[in-house]
Coordinates of C-alpha atoms and ligand atoms in Angstrom, one line a residue:
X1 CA -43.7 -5.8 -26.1
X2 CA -40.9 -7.4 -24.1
X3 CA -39.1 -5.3 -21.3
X4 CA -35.5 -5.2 -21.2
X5 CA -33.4 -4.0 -17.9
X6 CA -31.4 -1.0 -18.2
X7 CA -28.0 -1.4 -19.6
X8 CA -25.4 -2.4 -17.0
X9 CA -28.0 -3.6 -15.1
X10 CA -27.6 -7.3 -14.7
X11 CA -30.6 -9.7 -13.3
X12 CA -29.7 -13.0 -11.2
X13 CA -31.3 -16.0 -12.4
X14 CA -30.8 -18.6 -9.7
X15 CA -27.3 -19.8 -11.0
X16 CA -26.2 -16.6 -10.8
X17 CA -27.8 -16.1 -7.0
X18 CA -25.9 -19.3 -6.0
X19 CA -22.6 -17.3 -7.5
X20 CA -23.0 -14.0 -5.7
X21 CA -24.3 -16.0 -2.5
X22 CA -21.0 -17.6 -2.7
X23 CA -18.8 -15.0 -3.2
X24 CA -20.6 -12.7 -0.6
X25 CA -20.1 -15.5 1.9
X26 CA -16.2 -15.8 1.2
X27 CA -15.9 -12.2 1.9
X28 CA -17.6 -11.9 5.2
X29 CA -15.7 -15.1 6.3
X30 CA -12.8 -13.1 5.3
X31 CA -13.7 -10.4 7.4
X32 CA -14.8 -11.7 10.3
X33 CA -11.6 -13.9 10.7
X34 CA -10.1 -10.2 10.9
X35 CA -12.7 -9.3 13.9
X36 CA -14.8 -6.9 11.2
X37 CA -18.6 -6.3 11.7
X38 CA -21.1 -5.9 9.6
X39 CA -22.6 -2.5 8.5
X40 CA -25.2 -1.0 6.4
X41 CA -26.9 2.3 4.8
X42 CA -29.1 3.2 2.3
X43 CA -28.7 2.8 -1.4
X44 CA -30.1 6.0 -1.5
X45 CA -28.7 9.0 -0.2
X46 CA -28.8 13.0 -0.1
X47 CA -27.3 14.0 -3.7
X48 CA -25.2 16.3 -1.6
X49 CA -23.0 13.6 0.4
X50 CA -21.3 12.5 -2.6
X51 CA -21.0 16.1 -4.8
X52 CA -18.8 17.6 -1.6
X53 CA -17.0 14.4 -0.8
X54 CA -16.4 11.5 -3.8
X55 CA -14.1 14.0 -6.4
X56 CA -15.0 14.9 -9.8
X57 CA -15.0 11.4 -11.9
X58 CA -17.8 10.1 -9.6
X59 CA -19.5 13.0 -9.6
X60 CA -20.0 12.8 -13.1
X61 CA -21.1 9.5 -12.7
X62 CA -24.0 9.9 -10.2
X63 CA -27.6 8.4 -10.9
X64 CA -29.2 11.2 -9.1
X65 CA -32.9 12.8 -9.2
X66 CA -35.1 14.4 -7.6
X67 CA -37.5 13.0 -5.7
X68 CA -40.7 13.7 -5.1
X69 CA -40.9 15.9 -2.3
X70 CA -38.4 18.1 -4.1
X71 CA -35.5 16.7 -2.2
X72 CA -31.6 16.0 -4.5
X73 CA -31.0 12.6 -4.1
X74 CA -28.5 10.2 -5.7
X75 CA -28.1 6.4 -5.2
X76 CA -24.8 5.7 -3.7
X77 CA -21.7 5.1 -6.2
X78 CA -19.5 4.3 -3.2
X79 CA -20.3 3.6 0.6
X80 CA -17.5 5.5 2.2
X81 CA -19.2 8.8 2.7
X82 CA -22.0 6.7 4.2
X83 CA -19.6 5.4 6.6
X84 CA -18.2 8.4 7.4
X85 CA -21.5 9.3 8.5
X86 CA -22.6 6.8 10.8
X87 CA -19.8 6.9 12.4
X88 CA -19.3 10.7 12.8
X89 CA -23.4 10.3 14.3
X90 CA -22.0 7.9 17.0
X91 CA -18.0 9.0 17.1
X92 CA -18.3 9.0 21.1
X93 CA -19.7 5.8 21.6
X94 CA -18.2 3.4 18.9
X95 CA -15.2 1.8 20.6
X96 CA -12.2 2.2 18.7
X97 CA -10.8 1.4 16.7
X98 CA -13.6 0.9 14.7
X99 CA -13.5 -2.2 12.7
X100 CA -16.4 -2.5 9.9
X101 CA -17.2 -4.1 6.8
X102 CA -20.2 -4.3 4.5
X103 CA -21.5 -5.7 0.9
X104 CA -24.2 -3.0 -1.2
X105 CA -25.1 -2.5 -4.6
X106 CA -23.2 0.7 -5.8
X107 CA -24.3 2.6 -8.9
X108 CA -22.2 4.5 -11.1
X109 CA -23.4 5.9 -14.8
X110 CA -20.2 4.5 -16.7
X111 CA -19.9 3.5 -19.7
X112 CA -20.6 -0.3 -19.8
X113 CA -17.9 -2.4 -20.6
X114 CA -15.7 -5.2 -19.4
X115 CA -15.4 -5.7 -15.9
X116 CA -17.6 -2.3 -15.1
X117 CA -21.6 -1.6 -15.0
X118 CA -23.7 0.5 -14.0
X119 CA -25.0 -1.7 -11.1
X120 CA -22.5 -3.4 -9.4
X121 CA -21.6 -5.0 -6.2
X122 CA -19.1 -3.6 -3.5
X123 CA -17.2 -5.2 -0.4
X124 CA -15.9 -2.6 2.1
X125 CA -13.9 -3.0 4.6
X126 CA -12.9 0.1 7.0
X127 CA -10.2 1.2 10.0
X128 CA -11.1 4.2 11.9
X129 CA -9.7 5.8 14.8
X130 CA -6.4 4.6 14.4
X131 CA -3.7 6.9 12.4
X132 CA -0.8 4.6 12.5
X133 CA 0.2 2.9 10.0
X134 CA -0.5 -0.9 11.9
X135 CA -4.2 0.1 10.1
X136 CA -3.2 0.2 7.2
X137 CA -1.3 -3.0 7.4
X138 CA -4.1 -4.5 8.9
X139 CA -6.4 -3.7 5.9
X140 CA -4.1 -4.4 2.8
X141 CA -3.6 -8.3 4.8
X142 CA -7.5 -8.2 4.8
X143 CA -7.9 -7.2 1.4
X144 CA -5.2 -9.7 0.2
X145 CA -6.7 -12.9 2.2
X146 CA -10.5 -11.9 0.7
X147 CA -9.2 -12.6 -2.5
X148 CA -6.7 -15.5 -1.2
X149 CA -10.1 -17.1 0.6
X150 CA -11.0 -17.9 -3.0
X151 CA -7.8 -19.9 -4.4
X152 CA -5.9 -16.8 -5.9
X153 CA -2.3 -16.7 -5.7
X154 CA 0.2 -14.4 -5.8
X155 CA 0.5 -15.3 -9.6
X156 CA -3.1 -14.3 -10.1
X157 CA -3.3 -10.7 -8.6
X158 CA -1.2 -8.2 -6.6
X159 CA -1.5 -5.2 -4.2
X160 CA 0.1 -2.0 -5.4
X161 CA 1.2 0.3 -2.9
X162 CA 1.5 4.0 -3.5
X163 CA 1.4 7.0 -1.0
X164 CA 0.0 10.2 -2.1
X165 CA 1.7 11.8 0.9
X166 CA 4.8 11.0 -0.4
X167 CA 3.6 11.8 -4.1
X168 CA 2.6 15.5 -2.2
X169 CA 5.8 16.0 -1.0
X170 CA 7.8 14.7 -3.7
X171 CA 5.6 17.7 -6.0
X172 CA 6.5 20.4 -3.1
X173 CA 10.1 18.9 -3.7
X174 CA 10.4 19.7 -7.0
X175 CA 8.7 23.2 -6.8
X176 CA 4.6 22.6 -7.6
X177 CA 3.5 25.7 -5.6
X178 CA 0.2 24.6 -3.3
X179 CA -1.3 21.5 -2.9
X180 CA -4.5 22.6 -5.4
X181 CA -1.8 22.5 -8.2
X182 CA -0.2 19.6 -6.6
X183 CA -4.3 17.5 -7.0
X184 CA -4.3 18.8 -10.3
X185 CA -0.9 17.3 -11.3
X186 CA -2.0 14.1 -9.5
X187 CA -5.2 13.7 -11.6
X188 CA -2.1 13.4 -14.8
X189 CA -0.7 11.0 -12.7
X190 CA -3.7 8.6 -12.3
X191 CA -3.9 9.1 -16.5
X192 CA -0.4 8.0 -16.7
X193 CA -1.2 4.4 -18.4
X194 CA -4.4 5.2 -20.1
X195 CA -3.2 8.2 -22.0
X196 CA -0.5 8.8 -24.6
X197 CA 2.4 11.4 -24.0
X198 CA 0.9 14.2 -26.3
X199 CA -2.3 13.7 -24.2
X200 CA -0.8 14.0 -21.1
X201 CA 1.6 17.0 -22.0
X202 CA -1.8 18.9 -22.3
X203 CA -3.1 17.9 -19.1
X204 CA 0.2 18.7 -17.7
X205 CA -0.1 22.4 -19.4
X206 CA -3.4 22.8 -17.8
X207 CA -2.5 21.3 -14.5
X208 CA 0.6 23.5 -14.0
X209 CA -1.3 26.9 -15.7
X210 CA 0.2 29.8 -13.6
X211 CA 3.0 28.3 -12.2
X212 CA 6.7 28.6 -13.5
X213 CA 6.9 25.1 -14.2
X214 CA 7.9 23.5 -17.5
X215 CA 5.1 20.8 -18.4
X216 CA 7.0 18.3 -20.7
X217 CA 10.1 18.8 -18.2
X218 CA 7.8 18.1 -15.1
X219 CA 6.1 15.6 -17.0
X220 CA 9.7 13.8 -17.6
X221 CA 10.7 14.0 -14.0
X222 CA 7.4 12.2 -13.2
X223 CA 8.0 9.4 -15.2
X224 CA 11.3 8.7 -13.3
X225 CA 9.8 9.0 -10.2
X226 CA 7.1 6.6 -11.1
X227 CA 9.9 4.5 -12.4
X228 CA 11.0 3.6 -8.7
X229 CA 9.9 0.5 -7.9
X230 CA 11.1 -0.9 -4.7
X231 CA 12.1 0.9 -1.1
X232 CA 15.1 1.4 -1.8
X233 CA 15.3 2.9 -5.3
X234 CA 12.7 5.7 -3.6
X235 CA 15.5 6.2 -0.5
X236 CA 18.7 5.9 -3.1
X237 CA 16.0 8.9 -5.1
X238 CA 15.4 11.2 -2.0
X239 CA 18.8 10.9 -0.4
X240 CA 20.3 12.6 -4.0
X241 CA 18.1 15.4 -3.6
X242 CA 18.3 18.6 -1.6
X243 CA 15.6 19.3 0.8
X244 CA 14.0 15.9 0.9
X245 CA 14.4 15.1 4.6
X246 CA 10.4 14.9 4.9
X247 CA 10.3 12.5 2.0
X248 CA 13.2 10.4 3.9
X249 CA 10.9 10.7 6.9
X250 CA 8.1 9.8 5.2
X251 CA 9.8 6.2 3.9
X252 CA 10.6 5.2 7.6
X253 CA 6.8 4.7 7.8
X254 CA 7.2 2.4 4.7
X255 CA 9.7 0.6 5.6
X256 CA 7.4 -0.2 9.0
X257 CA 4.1 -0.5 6.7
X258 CA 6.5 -3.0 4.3
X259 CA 7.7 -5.1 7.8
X260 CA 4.2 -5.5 9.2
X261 CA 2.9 -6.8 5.9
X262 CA 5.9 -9.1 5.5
X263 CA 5.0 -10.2 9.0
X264 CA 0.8 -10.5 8.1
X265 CA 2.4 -13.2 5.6
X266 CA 1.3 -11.3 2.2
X267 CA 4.1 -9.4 1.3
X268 CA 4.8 -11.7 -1.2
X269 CA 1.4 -9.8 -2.7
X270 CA 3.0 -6.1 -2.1
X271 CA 4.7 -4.2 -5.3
X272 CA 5.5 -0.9 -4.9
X273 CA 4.0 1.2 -7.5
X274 CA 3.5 5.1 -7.4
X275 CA 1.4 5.2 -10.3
X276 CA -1.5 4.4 -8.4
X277 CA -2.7 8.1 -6.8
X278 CA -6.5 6.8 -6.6
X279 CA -9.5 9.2 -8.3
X280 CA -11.3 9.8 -5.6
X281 CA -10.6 13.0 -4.0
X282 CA -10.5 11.9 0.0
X283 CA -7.5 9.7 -0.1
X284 CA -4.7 11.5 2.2
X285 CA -1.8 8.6 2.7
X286 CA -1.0 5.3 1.9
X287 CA -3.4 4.7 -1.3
X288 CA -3.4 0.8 -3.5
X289 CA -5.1 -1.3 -5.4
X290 CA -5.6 -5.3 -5.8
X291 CA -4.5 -6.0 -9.9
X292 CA -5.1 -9.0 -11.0
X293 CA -1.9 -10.0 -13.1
X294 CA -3.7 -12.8 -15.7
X295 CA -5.5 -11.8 -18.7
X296 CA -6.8 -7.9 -18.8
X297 CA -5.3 -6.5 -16.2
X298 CA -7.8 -5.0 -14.1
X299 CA -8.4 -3.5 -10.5
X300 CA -9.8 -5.7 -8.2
X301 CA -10.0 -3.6 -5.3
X302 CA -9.0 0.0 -4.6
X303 CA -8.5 1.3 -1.1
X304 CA -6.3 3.9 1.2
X305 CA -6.2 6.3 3.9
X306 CA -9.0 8.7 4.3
X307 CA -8.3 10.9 7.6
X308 CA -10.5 13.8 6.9
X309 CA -13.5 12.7 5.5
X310 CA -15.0 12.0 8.8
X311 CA -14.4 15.6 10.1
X312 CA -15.8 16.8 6.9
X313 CA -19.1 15.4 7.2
X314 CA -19.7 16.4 10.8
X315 CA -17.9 14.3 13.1
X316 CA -14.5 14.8 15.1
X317 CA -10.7 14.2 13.8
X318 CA -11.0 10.7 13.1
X319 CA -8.2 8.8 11.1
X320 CA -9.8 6.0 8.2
X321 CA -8.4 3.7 6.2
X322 CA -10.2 1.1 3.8
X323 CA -10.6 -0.7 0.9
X324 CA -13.5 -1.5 -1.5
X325 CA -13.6 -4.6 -3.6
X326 CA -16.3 -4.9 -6.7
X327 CA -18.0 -8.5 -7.5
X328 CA -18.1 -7.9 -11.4
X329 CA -13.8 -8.5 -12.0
X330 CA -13.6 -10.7 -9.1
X331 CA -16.3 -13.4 -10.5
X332 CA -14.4 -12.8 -14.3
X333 CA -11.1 -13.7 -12.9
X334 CA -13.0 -17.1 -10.8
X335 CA -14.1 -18.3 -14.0
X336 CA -11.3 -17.3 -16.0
X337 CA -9.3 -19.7 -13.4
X338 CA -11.8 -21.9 -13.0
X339 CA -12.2 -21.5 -9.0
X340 CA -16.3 -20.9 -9.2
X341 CA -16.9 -24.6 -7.5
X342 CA -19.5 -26.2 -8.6
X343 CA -22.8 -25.3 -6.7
X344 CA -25.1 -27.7 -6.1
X345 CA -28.4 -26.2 -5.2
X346 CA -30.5 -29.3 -5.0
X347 CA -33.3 -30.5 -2.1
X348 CA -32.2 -33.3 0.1
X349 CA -35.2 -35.4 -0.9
X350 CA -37.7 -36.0 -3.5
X351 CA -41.1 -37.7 -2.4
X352 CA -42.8 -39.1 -5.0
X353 CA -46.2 -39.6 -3.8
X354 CA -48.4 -42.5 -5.9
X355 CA -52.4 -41.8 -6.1
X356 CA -53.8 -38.6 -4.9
X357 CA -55.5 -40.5 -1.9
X358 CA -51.8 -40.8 -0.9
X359 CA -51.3 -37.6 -0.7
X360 CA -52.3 -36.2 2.6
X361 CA -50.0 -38.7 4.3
X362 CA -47.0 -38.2 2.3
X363 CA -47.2 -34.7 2.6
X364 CA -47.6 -35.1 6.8
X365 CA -44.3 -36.8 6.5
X366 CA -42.9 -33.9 4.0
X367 CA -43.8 -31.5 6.7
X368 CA -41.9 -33.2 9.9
X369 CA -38.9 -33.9 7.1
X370 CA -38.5 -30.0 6.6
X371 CA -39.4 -28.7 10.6
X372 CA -36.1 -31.0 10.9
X373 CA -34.5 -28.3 8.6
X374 CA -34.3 -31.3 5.6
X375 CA -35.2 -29.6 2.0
X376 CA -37.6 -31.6 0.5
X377 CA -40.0 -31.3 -2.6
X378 CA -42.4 -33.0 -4.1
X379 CA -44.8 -33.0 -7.7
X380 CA -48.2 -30.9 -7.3
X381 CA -49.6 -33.1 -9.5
X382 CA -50.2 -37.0 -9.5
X383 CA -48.3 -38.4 -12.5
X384 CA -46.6 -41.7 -14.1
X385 CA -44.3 -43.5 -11.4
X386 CA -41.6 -43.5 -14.7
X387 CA -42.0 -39.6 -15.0
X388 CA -42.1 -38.2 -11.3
X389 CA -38.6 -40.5 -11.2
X390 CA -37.3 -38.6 -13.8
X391 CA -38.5 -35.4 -12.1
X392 CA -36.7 -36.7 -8.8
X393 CA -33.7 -37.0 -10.4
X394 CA -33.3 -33.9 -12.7
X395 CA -34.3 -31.7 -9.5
X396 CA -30.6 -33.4 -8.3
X397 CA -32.0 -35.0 -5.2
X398 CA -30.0 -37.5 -4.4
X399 CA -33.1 -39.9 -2.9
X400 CA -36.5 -40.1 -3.8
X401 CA -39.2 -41.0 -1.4
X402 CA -41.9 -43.3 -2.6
X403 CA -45.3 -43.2 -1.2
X404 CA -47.3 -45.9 -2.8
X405 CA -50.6 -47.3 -1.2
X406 CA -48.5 -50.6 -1.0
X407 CA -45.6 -48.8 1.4
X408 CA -48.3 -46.4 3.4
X409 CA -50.5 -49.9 4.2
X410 CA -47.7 -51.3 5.7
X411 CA -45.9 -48.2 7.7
X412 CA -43.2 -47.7 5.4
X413 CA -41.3 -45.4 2.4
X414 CA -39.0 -46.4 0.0
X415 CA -35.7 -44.9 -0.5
X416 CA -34.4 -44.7 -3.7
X417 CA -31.0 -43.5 -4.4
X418 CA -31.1 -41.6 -7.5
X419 CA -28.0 -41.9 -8.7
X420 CA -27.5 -45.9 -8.1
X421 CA -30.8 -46.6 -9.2
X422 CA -31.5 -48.7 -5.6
X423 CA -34.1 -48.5 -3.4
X424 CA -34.7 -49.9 0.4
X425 CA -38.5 -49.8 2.5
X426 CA -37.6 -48.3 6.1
X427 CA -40.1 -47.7 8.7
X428 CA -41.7 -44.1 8.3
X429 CA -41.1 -43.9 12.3
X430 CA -38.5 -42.1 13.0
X431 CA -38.0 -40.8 9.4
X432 CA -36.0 -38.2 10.2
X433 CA -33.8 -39.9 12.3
X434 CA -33.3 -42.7 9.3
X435 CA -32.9 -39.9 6.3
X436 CA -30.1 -38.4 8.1
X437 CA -28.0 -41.4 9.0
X438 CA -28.6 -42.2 4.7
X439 CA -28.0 -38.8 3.8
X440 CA -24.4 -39.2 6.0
X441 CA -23.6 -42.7 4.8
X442 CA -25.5 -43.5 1.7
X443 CA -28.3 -46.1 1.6
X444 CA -27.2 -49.3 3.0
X445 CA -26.0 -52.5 1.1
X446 CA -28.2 -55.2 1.6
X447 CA -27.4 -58.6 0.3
X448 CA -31.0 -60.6 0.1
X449 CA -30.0 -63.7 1.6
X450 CA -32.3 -65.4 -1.0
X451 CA -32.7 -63.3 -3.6
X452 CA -31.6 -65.5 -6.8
X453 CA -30.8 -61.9 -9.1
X454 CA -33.5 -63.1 -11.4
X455 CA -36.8 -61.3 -9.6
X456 CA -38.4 -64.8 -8.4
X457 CA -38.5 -64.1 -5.2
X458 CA -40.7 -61.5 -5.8
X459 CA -39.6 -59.1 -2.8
X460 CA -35.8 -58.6 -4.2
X461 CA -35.0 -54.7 -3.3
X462 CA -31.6 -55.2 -5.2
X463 CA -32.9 -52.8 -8.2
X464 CA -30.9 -55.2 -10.6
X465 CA -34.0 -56.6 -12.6
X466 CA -36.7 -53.8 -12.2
Ligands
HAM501 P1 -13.1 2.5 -6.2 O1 -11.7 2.3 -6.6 O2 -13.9 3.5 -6.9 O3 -13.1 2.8 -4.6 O4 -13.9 1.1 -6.3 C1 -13.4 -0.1 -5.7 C2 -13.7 -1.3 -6.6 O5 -15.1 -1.3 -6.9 C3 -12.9 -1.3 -7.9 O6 -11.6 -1.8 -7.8 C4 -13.8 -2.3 -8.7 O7 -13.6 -3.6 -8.4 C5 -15.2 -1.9 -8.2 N1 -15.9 -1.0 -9.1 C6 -15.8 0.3 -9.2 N2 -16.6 0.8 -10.1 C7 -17.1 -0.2 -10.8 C8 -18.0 -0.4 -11.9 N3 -18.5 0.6 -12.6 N4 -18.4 -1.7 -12.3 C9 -17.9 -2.7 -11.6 N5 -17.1 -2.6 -10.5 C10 -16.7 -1.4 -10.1 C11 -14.1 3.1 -3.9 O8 -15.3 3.0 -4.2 C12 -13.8 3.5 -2.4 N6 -15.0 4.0 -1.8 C13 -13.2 2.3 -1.7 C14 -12.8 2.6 -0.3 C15 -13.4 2.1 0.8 N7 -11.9 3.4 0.1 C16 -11.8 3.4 1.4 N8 -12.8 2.6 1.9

């Protein structure tokens, strides 16, 4: 019987390793240019951390059990109410504003597709203890240089911005009663693109039960707001209306959030676009998301202002703002643009050790090769000089070190350059020293002064007639 993993589960062979390695080290580059440190919790948490803070979709996503001491756990579909945590433990201490990011493997029981598993990889990078909206700016120019770090564009991906404060009070505006009507009308929203109008109409009717609101009417004035696309349509929109001098407020703190991004040097990235309202239920102000804008279009990143999750789970006021950013899209849109590099995982040297009586030697010299930090392997078992060459080279060394009875009886190891088929004897003293002077500059040319290119001489190292 052969074992499968679970579905949207995905195992790493070492190619794939080398991928994530690579990936993972772009994005704390990223954040560390940006003065971010580096966080972590468990992947398992109390069930009850997420049920009271992630919203409803999550919720109904969570891989949770219990375990064996009786105890409702879940593993983590997000890390934010993780973070909240820590830092609510430690609020007093932490010196603000507190600048952290870190990489875990999220779950989430979704349907598998495209782009989204059930196991999946998550880069978060957070803002608390500062409410203004420099934060904010701040972590949208982060999120747009993590994916910039990898050779995307502005032609490849952009940052929608939306604001669900000014999505709350564009709903008071036009007469949704209480903000627990003005969430339910917000959950339409965020089904806006995915969901056809006779759909929507019903999840208007529900949203609105109660209230004396006309669904298909509300439904239509919607639309035209979401139809705004740029500062000044949304200013030209509020200024038309009665009673919209918080809304007008509200888009002086855009037009400051749009300068300091212009200034960052991404607001070529920024597109405003209210139908982004975010599903998770925490999100209090300036919410977006990082769409990539070739092939499917799919969310990169998703991120926003969070100031009262922290209170919630213990701690003091403390204002939040932060982004998430899965490895699963990002690694389809490398390869779709071809900007995975090749990676070449391959040891610095190859020794290729001749007669087992050899071997003690050759492996003395293997040892002082990798204390100098030098990766080198070698064959386990004594083989055909022709074959443990071939082995050499598909390992991708790019030298081989021969150790024959003829080189150790006379001090020295042959370098052979894989790749140009040459090899040169050099002392083994200092070997280290030698190796990385070759590994710098290559193996040096050496013209035999009387070699005739025919092998006659009997000592010729050109490699021409072997
Ligand atoms: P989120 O929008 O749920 O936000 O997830 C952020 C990103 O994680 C998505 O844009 C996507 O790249 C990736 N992602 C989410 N679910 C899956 C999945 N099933 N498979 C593959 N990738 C996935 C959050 O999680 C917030 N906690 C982000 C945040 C941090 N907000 C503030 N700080």
């Amino acid at each position: 019987m052969q074992f499968k993993s679970l579905p949207g589960f995905r195992e790493f062979y070492p190619e794939d390793c080398a991928v994530r390695n690579f990936i993972f080290a772009r994005w704390r580059e990223s954040a560390r240019r940006f003065g971010f440190q580096e966080w972590d919790a468990p992947a398992l948490e109390p069930l009850e951390l997420f049920t009271e803070k992630s919203g409803e979709e999550i919720v109904s996503q969570l891989f949770n059990f219990e375990d064996k001491g009786g105890r409702k756990v879940s593993l983590r579909p997000e890390m934010t109410p993780s973070l909240a945590r820590l830092v609510a433990a430690r609020a007093g201490s932490l010196r603000h504003p507190i600048k952290w990011f870190g990489i875990g493997e999220n779950y989430r029981y979704e349907k598998q597709q495209r782009g989204r598993l059930r196991a999946f990889y998550q880069y978060n990078a957070d803002i608390l203890g500062e409410p203004g909206c420099a934060a904010d700016a701040e972590i949208i120019a982060l999120c747009v240089e993590s994916l910039h770090a990898f050779g995307l564009s502005e032609n490849d991906f952009c940052i929608r911005l939306s604001d669900r404060t000014l999505w709350f009070l564009f709903l008071e505006n036009i007469g949704v009663p209480d903000e627990a009507t003005a969430v339910k009308v917000l959950s339409v929203v965020d089904k806006l693109e995915r969901v056809a109008h006779e759909g929507l109409v019903e999840m208007m009717t529900a949203a609105l039960a109660g209230t004396p609101l006309d669904p298909a009417e509300t439904l239509a004035t919607v639309r035209e707001f979401v139809a705004l696309k740029s500062l000044d349509a949304l200013n030209a929109f509020f200024s038309d209306r009665s009673g919209a001098e918080k809304a007008l407020a509200r888009l002086e703190e855009w037009k400051k959030l749009l300068g300091l991004l212009e200034a960052l040097g991404v607001g070529a990235f920024v597109r405003t676009d209210l139908t982004i309202v975010r599903g998770l239920a925490y999100y209090t102000g300036f919410v977006f998301e990082a769409f990539q804008l070739v092939g499917e279009g799919r969310a990169l990143a998703g991120g926003g202002r969070y100031d009262k999750l922290v209170k919630k789970l213990g701690g003091p006021e403390m204002p939040a703002v932060g982004f998430g950013m899965g490895d699963v899209t990002l690694r389809n849109l490398l390869e779709q643009q071809t900007l995975l590099p090749q990676i070449v995982d391959a040891p610095d040297f190859y020794a290729i050790i001749l007669g087992e009586e050899n071997r003690a030697e050759a492996l003395s010299d293997v040892a002082v090769l990798r204390d100098c930090g030098f990766r080198v392997e070698y064959a386990f078992k004594d083989g055909k000089f022709g074959k443990l060459i071939q082995t050499a080279e598909q390992t991708g060394a790019r030298y081989a070190l021969i150790y024959g009875t003829n080189e150790l009886a006379l001090g020295v190891v042959k370098v052979r350059d894989t790749q140009e088929r040459r090899e040169i004897a050099f002392p083994r003293e200092n070997l280290a020293g030698t190796l990385a002077e070759i590994l710098e500059r290559g193996l040096p040319v050496i013209e035999e002064p009387h070699c005739r290119g025919d092998g006659s001489c009997g000592h010729c190292t050109c490699g021409k007639h072997e």
